[in-house]
């Protein structure tokens, strides 16, 4: 599943996170030997270092997606540490090779100044540390994507029929939001899905992020349509080859996938986190469902069940008072980066969904989920 029209493999491989200082005091100028790889850095970090990582990542992702703050100048890269603290920005050079040299020099300087314990040189095909992320994301246009979702842009309006569901008419077309609500209500009535209504804002965020609401969006990985579904997933949903871009069918399939993931994850989630306060459980579970939609439920289940991969989850479950739901969800992935095909894309995707959702709900003109309480809409991690 992919982002806007962006070319494939991608999901904005971006980095994260927040706050702070660009010209810290020099603590030490002594030479610091670099680690051999970024995964070595990840494996040495304590689980406690996940405290605050969710808010940090959200802040930087928001700057990138909205082209604001440190990313108001798009010709920059941001450097951040394992907790997602923003350490420095680096202005891009004339070409990518020269920019890489500048980034690696900044990494070395940050280690010499004592702001990070070590550094790793990056290259065009390897990750360095502190982590770097590019501000310029040419396929991102959140305002237009939200306008399509709400039907305020003509590309976001439609009418049609799919598998017993009728939406809009040629004279009174519906929005993608109308499609989501209509399909959800119909499948709940038919008892085909058991998803609670408070998950609908998450699905709205996906409709905004996956393709920007562009019907014909297609990735290099062959994901397609407004929800960037693969041909295999669409076939599993019973969508014929000539209907794969059908927007009502795409929403129907995404709901079915969410339902499948829900049934696969809920029991194992409850076994690990069932003792958390109810609100915190709900917030954490919603984030993990988003990650499961992006990377597959099996990968998220492994974070709860695998004897090695579940060590972060076990620690967070025992010490949950010290972490937000977002910190736990992101920490479970952060401390397993480089294992089981887990990468930054999962973290960025989840953050992007939340940011799109928050921008949608902050629109004073739009009241997209009147059936949900203010608490359900605002109690996001």
XYZ file of C-alpha atoms in Angstrom:
381
model
C 0.000 0.000 0.000
C 1.465 3.365 -0.893
C 1.408 7.068 -0.541
C -0.314 9.360 -2.950
C 0.960 8.959 -6.456
C 4.338 8.276 -5.150
C 6.287 5.659 -6.852
C 6.199 2.572 -4.926
C 8.547 1.071 -2.606
C 8.363 4.018 -0.636
C 6.163 5.159 1.885
C 7.967 8.170 2.550
C 10.933 6.744 4.023
C 11.106 9.559 6.379
C 12.249 10.232 9.630
C 10.857 11.589 12.553
C 10.749 13.632 15.312
C 10.902 16.716 17.318
C 12.123 19.456 18.976
C 15.103 21.172 19.909
C 18.361 22.767 19.421
C 20.417 23.375 16.394
C 23.561 24.799 17.951
C 24.204 22.975 21.208
C 27.205 23.612 23.329
C 30.214 21.527 22.499
C 30.617 18.909 25.198
C 33.554 17.027 23.804
C 35.706 17.263 20.694
C 37.475 13.951 21.216
C 37.391 11.362 18.459
C 34.529 8.893 18.658
C 34.895 5.573 16.882
C 31.879 4.863 14.666
C 29.779 1.728 15.002
C 29.871 -0.682 12.096
C 26.119 -0.505 11.383
C 22.967 1.342 12.414
C 21.368 -1.897 13.651
C 24.180 -2.181 16.194
C 23.053 1.184 17.558
C 19.441 0.005 17.750
C 20.367 -3.177 19.635
C 22.316 -1.259 22.280
C 19.514 1.152 23.171
C 17.495 0.620 26.339
C 13.738 0.184 26.044
C 13.345 3.261 28.253
C 14.660 5.325 25.346
C 11.246 4.950 23.716
C 9.775 7.442 26.175
C 8.581 10.409 24.128
C 9.364 8.882 20.730
C 5.758 9.068 19.498
C 5.377 12.810 20.068
C 8.813 13.431 18.604
C 8.083 11.495 15.432
C 4.713 13.141 15.034
C 6.272 16.597 15.213
C 8.834 15.971 12.498
C 6.451 14.022 10.266
C 4.002 16.904 10.595
C 6.701 19.374 9.546
C 7.503 17.213 6.521
C 3.916 16.569 5.447
C 2.804 20.171 5.923
C 6.102 21.669 4.702
C 6.376 23.802 7.803
C 8.803 24.532 10.623
C 12.250 23.121 9.928
C 10.967 21.838 6.586
C 9.633 25.176 5.344
C 12.844 25.022 3.311
C 12.487 21.729 1.461
C 16.177 21.509 0.539
C 17.193 20.087 3.898
C 17.727 16.835 5.716
C 16.954 16.400 9.418
C 19.091 14.324 11.779
C 17.471 12.605 14.755
C 18.389 10.042 17.389
C 16.815 6.827 18.673
C 14.319 8.747 20.784
C 13.390 10.837 17.772
C 14.941 14.003 19.131
C 15.800 16.394 16.339
C 19.509 17.119 16.601
C 20.314 19.254 13.591
C 19.270 20.075 10.063
C 21.671 19.916 7.147
C 21.205 22.094 4.078
C 21.382 20.059 0.888
C 24.435 20.427 -1.325
C 24.565 20.651 -5.113
C 24.028 16.907 -5.574
C 23.160 13.813 -3.548
C 26.767 12.653 -3.195
C 27.883 15.971 -1.726
C 24.809 16.059 0.506
C 25.717 12.603 1.833
C 29.210 13.833 2.682
C 27.729 16.779 4.620
C 25.318 14.512 6.498
C 28.079 12.094 7.506
C 30.274 14.971 8.651
C 27.400 16.245 10.810
C 26.931 12.766 12.263
C 30.571 12.642 13.255
C 30.406 16.131 14.788
C 27.329 15.253 16.848
C 29.159 12.250 18.295
C 32.260 14.329 19.030
C 30.084 16.882 20.827
C 28.611 14.144 23.007
C 25.065 14.588 21.695
C 24.956 10.968 20.544
C 27.093 8.125 21.895
C 28.288 7.014 18.470
C 27.778 7.529 14.767
C 27.486 5.447 11.614
C 28.324 6.703 8.143
C 25.481 6.319 5.672
C 25.529 5.908 1.917
C 23.115 5.718 -0.997
C 22.271 2.134 -0.057
C 22.849 2.005 3.695
C 21.313 3.743 6.703
C 23.515 5.899 8.893
C 23.209 7.162 12.464
C 21.995 9.593 13.661
C 19.151 8.865 11.292
C 18.504 11.282 8.436
C 15.334 12.260 6.638
C 14.709 14.425 3.643
C 12.272 17.324 3.907
C 11.381 17.258 0.217
C 8.533 14.791 -0.437
C 7.186 15.720 -3.872
C 4.170 13.408 -3.825
C 2.637 14.832 -0.660
C -0.298 17.252 -0.910
C -2.420 16.836 2.205
C -4.818 19.760 1.621
C -5.776 18.437 -1.805
C -6.018 14.861 -0.506
C -8.391 15.943 2.272
C -10.433 17.943 -0.249
C -10.806 14.806 -2.367
C -11.832 12.762 0.655
C -14.544 15.260 1.592
C -15.764 15.598 -1.998
C -14.722 19.243 -2.168
C -12.496 18.402 -5.143
C -14.231 16.997 -8.238
C -11.849 14.027 -8.380
C -13.224 12.889 -5.026
C -16.886 12.684 -6.057
C -18.508 9.551 -7.424
C -21.634 7.474 -7.827
C -21.969 3.764 -8.461
C -22.848 0.295 -7.255
C -20.846 -2.557 -5.849
C -21.954 -5.903 -4.468
C -25.337 -4.740 -3.207
C -24.183 -1.269 -2.166
C -25.304 1.876 -3.994
C -23.635 5.225 -3.391
C -24.685 8.593 -4.824
C -26.365 9.355 -8.127
C -25.095 11.013 -11.319
C -26.888 14.214 -10.283
C -25.917 14.026 -6.608
C -22.541 12.397 -6.319
C -21.089 11.165 -3.052
C -17.739 11.827 -1.386
C -15.213 9.185 -0.380
C -16.295 9.865 3.180
C -19.875 8.993 2.210
C -18.594 5.775 0.638
C -16.742 4.786 3.811
C -19.778 5.416 6.013
C -22.208 3.669 3.657
C -20.106 0.548 3.138
C -19.321 0.263 6.845
C -22.970 0.531 7.914
C -24.087 -1.983 5.298
C -21.487 -4.600 6.203
C -22.199 -4.209 9.919
C -25.921 -4.699 9.246
C -25.079 -7.836 7.281
C -22.856 -8.976 10.172
C -19.922 -9.325 7.803
C -17.721 -7.165 10.003
C -17.528 -6.499 13.724
C -15.189 -3.504 13.634
C -16.149 -0.799 16.151
C -17.145 2.569 14.694
C -14.270 4.318 16.456
C -11.927 2.781 13.867
C -13.525 4.763 11.039
C -11.312 7.846 11.550
C -8.292 5.569 11.055
C -9.715 4.315 7.774
C -10.391 7.919 6.775
C -6.726 8.686 7.401
C -5.765 5.769 5.180
C -7.977 7.017 2.359
C -6.175 10.356 2.582
C -2.646 8.963 2.897
C -2.637 5.886 0.678
C -3.240 7.627 -2.639
C -4.404 11.129 -1.835
C -7.804 9.980 -3.073
C -6.510 9.426 -6.618
C -8.486 6.629 -8.275
C -5.787 5.596 -10.758
C -2.842 5.716 -8.337
C -0.419 2.846 -8.870
C 2.897 2.008 -7.247
C 5.973 0.242 -8.577
C 5.023 -2.612 -6.252
C 1.786 -2.890 -8.268
C -0.461 -1.664 -5.457
C -3.325 0.279 -6.974
C -6.379 2.415 -6.409
C -7.426 4.785 -3.647
C -6.345 2.319 -0.946
C -3.318 0.959 -2.805
C -4.354 -2.675 -2.617
C -2.381 -5.416 -4.325
C -3.975 -7.672 -6.949
C -3.644 -10.562 -4.490
C -5.518 -8.709 -1.748
C -8.225 -7.643 -4.185
C -8.591 -11.223 -5.404
C -8.915 -12.417 -1.796
C -11.724 -9.882 -1.410
C -13.505 -11.243 -4.471
C -12.881 -8.163 -6.608
C -12.641 -9.118 -10.313
C -9.710 -7.885 -12.376
C -11.811 -5.343 -14.270
C -13.055 -3.754 -11.021
C -9.764 -3.341 -9.168
C -9.886 0.467 -9.333
C -13.568 0.603 -8.345
C -13.564 2.944 -5.364
C -16.498 1.365 -3.545
C -14.916 -2.070 -4.024
C -11.597 -0.770 -2.670
C -13.252 0.540 0.503
C -15.177 -2.720 0.910
C -11.968 -4.718 0.557
C -10.066 -2.518 3.016
C -12.802 -3.004 5.610
C -12.619 -6.763 5.074
C -8.823 -6.688 5.520
C -9.189 -4.602 8.671
C -11.717 -7.115 9.994
C -9.375 -10.017 9.236
C -6.485 -8.266 10.964
C -8.729 -7.435 13.924
C -9.631 -11.090 14.413
C -6.006 -12.177 14.129
C -4.609 -9.570 16.512
C -7.223 -9.041 19.198
C -6.645 -12.278 21.175
C -2.839 -12.015 21.233
C -3.028 -8.303 21.967
C -5.319 -8.936 24.938
C -2.951 -11.589 26.273
C -0.110 -9.053 26.449
C -1.848 -5.738 27.077
C -5.244 -6.719 28.469
C -4.359 -5.304 31.889
C -3.810 -1.751 30.601
C -6.458 0.901 31.321
C -9.268 0.696 28.779
C -8.527 3.992 27.018
C -4.851 3.153 26.711
C -5.660 -0.298 25.357
C -7.898 1.218 22.700
C -5.308 3.782 21.639
C -2.531 1.199 21.420
C -4.667 -1.347 19.615
C -5.719 1.165 16.979
C -2.094 2.007 16.254
C -1.165 -1.663 15.938
C -4.081 -2.274 13.562
C -2.785 0.534 11.357
C 0.665 -1.052 11.373
C -0.901 -4.423 10.523
C -2.675 -2.917 7.522
C 0.614 -1.514 6.296
C 2.973 -4.422 6.948
C 0.671 -7.384 7.436
C -0.881 -8.879 10.582
C 1.736 -11.624 10.801
C 4.496 -9.115 11.340
C 2.605 -7.368 14.135
C 1.691 -10.708 15.729
C 5.385 -11.578 15.788
C 6.021 -8.467 17.892
C 3.699 -9.991 20.487
C 4.522 -13.696 20.187
C 8.082 -14.240 18.956
C 10.465 -15.018 21.816
C 13.015 -12.473 20.598
C 10.864 -9.840 18.918
C 8.381 -9.565 21.791
C 10.932 -8.435 24.373
C 10.050 -4.745 23.905
C 6.303 -5.485 24.140
C 6.829 -7.532 27.292
C 8.827 -4.721 28.880
C 6.313 -2.041 27.907
C 3.415 -4.148 29.187
C 5.101 -4.493 32.574
C 6.032 -0.797 32.752
C 3.197 0.790 30.788
C 2.712 3.620 33.293
C 5.977 5.142 32.049
C 4.954 5.269 28.389
C 2.131 6.619 26.261
C 0.226 4.251 23.995
C 2.035 5.824 21.057
C 5.436 5.294 22.676
C 4.619 1.612 23.173
C 3.416 1.088 19.597
C 6.411 2.857 18.095
C 8.876 1.387 20.580
C 7.824 -2.156 19.679
C 8.932 -1.431 16.125
C 11.876 0.861 16.861
C 13.699 -1.732 18.965
C 13.188 -4.355 16.263
C 14.239 -2.278 13.269
C 16.216 -4.392 10.837
C 14.542 -7.621 11.934
C 11.724 -9.485 10.191
C 11.647 -6.847 7.435
C 10.682 -4.175 9.954
C 11.677 -0.702 8.830
C 10.997 2.975 9.315
C 8.156 2.886 6.791
C 5.841 1.291 9.349
C 6.481 4.081 11.845
C 6.092 6.835 9.298
C 2.927 5.340 7.874
C 1.287 5.212 11.286
C 2.332 8.787 12.053
C 1.086 9.960 8.664
C -2.331 8.388 9.211
C -2.639 10.171 12.551
C -1.555 13.514 11.093
C -4.023 13.262 8.211
C -6.734 12.309 10.681
C -5.979 15.249 12.944
C -5.991 17.706 10.038
C -9.317 16.301 8.857
C -10.888 16.596 12.300
C -9.488 20.103 12.813
C -11.315 21.371 9.711
C -13.968 23.641 11.208
C -16.265 23.092 8.213
C -16.076 19.321 8.264
C -17.873 17.254 10.873
C -17.053 13.872 9.378
C -17.912 11.611 12.308
C -20.969 13.038 14.101
C -21.846 9.637 15.544
C -18.656 9.436 17.581
C -18.140 11.256 20.843
C -15.598 14.040 21.186
C -13.631 11.757 23.496
C -13.453 9.008 20.883
C -12.205 11.463 18.286
C -9.698 13.298 20.451
C -8.379 10.473 22.633
C -5.583 9.715 20.205
C -2.174 8.718 21.503
